N, CA, C and O atoms as a CHARMM CRD file, in Angstrom:
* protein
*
  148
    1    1 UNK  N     -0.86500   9.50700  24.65000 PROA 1      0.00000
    2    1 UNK  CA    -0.78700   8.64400  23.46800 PROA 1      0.00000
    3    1 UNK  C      0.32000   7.61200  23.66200 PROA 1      0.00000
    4    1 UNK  O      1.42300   8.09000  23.92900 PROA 1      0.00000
    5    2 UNK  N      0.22500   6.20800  23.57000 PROA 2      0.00000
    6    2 UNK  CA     1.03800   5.24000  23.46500 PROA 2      0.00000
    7    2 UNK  C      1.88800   5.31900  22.78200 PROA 2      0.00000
    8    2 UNK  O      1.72200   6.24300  21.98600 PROA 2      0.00000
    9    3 UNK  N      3.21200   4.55500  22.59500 PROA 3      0.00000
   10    3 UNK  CA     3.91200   4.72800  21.49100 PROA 3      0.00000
   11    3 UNK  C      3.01600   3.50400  20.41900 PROA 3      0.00000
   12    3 UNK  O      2.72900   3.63500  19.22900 PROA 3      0.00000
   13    4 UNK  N      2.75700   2.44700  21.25100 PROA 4      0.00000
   14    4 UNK  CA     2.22000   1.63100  19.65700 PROA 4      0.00000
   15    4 UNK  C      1.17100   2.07500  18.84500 PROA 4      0.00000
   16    4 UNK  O      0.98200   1.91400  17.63900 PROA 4      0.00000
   17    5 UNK  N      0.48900   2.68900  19.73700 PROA 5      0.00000
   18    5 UNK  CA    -0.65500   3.30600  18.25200 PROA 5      0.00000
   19    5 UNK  C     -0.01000   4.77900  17.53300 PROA 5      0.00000
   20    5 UNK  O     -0.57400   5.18200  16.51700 PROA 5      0.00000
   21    6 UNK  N      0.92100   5.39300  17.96500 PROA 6      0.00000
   22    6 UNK  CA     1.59700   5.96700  16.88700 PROA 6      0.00000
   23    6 UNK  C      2.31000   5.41300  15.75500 PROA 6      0.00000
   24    6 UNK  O      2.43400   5.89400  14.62900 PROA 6      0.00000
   25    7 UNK  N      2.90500   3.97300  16.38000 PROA 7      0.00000
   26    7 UNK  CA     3.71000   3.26800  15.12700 PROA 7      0.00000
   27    7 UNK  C      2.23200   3.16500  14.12600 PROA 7      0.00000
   28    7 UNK  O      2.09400   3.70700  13.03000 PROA 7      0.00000
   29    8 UNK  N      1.38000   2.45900  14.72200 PROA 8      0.00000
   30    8 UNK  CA     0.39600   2.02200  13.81500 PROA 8      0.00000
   31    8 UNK  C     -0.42500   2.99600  13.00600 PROA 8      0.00000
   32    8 UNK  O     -1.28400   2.59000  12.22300 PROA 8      0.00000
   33    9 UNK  N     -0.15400   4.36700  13.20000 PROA 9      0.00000
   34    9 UNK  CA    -0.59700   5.51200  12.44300 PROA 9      0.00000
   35    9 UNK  C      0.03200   5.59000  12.11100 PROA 9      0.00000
   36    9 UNK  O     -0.40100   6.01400  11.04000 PROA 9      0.00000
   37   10 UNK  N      1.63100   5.54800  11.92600 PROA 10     0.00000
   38   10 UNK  CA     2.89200   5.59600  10.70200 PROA 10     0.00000
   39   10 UNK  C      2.74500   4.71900   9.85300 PROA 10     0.00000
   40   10 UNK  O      2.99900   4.92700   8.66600 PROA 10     0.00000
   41   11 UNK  N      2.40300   3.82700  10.20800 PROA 11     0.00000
   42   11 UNK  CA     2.03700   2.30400   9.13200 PROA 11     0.00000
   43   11 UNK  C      0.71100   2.70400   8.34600 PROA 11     0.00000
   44   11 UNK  O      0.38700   2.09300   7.32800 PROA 11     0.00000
   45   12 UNK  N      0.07800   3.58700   8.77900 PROA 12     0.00000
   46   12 UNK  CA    -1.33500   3.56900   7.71600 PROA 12     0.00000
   47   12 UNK  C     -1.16100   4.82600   7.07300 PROA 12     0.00000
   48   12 UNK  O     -1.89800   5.13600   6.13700 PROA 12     0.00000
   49   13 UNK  N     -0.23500   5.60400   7.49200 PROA 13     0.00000
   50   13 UNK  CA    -0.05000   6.75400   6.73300 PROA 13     0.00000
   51   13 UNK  C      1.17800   6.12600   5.44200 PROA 13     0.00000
   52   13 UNK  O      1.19600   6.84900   4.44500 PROA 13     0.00000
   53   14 UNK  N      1.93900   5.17200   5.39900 PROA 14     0.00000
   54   14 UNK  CA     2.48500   4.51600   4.76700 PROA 14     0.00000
   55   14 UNK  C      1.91000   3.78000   3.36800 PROA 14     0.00000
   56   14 UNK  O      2.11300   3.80600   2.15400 PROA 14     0.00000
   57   15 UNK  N      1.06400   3.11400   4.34600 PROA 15     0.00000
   58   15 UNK  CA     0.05700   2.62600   3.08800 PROA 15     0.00000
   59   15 UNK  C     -0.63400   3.53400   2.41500 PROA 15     0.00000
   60   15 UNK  O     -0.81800   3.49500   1.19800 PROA 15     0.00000
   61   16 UNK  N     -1.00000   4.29300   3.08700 PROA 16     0.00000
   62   16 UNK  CA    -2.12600   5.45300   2.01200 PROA 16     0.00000
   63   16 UNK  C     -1.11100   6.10000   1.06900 PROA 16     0.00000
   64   16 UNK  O     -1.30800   6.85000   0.11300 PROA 16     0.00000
   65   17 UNK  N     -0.12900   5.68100   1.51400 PROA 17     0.00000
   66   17 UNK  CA     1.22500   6.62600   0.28300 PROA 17     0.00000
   67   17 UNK  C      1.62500   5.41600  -0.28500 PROA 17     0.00000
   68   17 UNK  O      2.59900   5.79700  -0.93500 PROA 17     0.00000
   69   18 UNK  N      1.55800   4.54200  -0.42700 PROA 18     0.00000
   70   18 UNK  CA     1.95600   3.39600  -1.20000 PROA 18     0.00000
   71   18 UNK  C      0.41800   2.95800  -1.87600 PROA 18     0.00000
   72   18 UNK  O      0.23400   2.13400  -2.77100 PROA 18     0.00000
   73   19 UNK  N     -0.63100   3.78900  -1.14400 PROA 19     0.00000
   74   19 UNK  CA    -1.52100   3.03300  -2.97400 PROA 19     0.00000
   75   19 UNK  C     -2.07100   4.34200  -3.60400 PROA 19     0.00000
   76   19 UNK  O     -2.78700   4.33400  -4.60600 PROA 19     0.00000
   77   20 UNK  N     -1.56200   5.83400  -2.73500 PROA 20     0.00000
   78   20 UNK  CA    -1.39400   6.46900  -3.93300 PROA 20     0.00000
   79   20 UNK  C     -0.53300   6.84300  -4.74100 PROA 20     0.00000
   80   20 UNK  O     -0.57900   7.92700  -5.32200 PROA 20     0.00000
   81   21 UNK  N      0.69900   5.66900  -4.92900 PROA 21     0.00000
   82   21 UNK  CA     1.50300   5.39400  -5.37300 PROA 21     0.00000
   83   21 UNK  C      1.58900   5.33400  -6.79000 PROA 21     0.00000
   84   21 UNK  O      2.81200   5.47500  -6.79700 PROA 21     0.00000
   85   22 UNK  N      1.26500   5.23000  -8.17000 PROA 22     0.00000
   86   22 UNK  CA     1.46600   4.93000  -9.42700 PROA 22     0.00000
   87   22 UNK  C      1.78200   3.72600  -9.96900 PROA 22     0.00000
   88   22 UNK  O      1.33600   3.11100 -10.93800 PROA 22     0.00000
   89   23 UNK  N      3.02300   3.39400  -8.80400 PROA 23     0.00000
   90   23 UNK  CA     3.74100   1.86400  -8.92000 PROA 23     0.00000
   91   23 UNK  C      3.50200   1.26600  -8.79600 PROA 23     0.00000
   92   23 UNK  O      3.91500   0.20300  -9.25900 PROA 23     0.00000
   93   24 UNK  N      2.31000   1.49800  -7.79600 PROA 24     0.00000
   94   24 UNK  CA     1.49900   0.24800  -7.11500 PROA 24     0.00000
   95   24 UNK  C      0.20800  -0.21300  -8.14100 PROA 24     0.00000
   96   24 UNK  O      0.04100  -1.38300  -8.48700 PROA 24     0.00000
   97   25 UNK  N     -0.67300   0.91800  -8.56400 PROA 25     0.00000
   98   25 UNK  CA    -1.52900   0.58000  -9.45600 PROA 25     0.00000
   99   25 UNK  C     -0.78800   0.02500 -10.76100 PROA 25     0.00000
  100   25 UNK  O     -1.38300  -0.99200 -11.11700 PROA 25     0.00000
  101   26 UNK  N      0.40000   0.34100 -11.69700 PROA 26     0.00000
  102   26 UNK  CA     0.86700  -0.48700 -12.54000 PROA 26     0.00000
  103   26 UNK  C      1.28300  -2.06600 -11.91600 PROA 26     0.00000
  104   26 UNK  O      1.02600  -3.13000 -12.47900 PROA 26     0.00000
  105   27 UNK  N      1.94700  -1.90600 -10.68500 PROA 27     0.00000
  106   27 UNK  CA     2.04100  -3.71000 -10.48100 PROA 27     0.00000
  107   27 UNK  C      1.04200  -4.15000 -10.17800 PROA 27     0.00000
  108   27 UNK  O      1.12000  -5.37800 -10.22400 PROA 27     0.00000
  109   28 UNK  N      0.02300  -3.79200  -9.85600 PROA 28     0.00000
  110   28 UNK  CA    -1.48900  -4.63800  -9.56700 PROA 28     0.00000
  111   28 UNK  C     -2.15400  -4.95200 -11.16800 PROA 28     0.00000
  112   28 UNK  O     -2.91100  -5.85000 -11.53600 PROA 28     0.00000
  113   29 UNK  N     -1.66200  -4.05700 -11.76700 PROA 29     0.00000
  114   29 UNK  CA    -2.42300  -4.38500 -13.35500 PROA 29     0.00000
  115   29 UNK  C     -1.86400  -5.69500 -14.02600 PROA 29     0.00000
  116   29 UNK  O     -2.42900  -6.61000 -14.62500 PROA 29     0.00000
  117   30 UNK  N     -0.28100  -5.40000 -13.64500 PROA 30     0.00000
  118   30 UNK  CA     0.14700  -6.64700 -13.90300 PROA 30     0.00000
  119   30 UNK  C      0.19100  -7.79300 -13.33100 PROA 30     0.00000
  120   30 UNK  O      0.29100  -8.85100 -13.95100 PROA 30     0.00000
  121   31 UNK  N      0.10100  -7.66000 -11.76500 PROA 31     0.00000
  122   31 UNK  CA    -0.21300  -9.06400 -11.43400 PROA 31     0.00000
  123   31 UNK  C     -2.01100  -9.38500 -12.23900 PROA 31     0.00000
  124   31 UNK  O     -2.33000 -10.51500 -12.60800 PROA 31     0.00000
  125   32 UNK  N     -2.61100  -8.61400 -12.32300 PROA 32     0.00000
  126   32 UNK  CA    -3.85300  -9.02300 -12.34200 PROA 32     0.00000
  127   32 UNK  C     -3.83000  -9.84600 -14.16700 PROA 32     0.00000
  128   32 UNK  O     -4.44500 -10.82100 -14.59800 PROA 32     0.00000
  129   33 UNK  N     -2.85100  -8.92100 -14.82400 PROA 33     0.00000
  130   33 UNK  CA    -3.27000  -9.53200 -16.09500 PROA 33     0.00000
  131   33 UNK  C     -2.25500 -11.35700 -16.12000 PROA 33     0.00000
  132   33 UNK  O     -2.45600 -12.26600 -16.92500 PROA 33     0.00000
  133   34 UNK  N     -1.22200 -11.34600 -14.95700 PROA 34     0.00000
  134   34 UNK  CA    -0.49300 -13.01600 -15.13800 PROA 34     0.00000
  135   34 UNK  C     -1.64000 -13.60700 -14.48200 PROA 34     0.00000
  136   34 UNK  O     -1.80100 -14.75300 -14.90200 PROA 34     0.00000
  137   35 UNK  N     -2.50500 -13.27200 -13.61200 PROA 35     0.00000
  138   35 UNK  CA    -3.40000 -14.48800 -12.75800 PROA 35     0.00000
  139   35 UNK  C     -4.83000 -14.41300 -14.27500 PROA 35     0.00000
  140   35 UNK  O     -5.66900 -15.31300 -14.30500 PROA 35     0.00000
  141   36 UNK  N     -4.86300 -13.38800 -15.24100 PROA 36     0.00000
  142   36 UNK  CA    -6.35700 -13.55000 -15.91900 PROA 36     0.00000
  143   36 UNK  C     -5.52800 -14.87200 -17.17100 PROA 36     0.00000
  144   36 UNK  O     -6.15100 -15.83100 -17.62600 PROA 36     0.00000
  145   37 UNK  N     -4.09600 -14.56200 -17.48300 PROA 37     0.00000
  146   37 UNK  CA    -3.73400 -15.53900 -18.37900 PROA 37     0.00000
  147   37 UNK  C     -3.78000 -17.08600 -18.01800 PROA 37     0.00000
  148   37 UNK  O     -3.44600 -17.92500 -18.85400 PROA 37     0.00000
């Protein structure tokens, strides 16, 4: 195994924890409701 495709499986294991995040779905609600105003 390379080291760069381990970084790049740390990076997607990252993201999958940042959009099952809470924080993330409340700031997407809110960006979504400044771009519907």
């Amino acid at each position: 195994r390379s080291a760069s495709s381990s970084v790049a499986v740390d990076k997607f294991r990252h993201v999958k924890n940042y959009f099952k995040d809470a924080r993330f779905w409340s700031n997407l609600e809110q960006v979504v409701g400044f771009l519907d105003s």
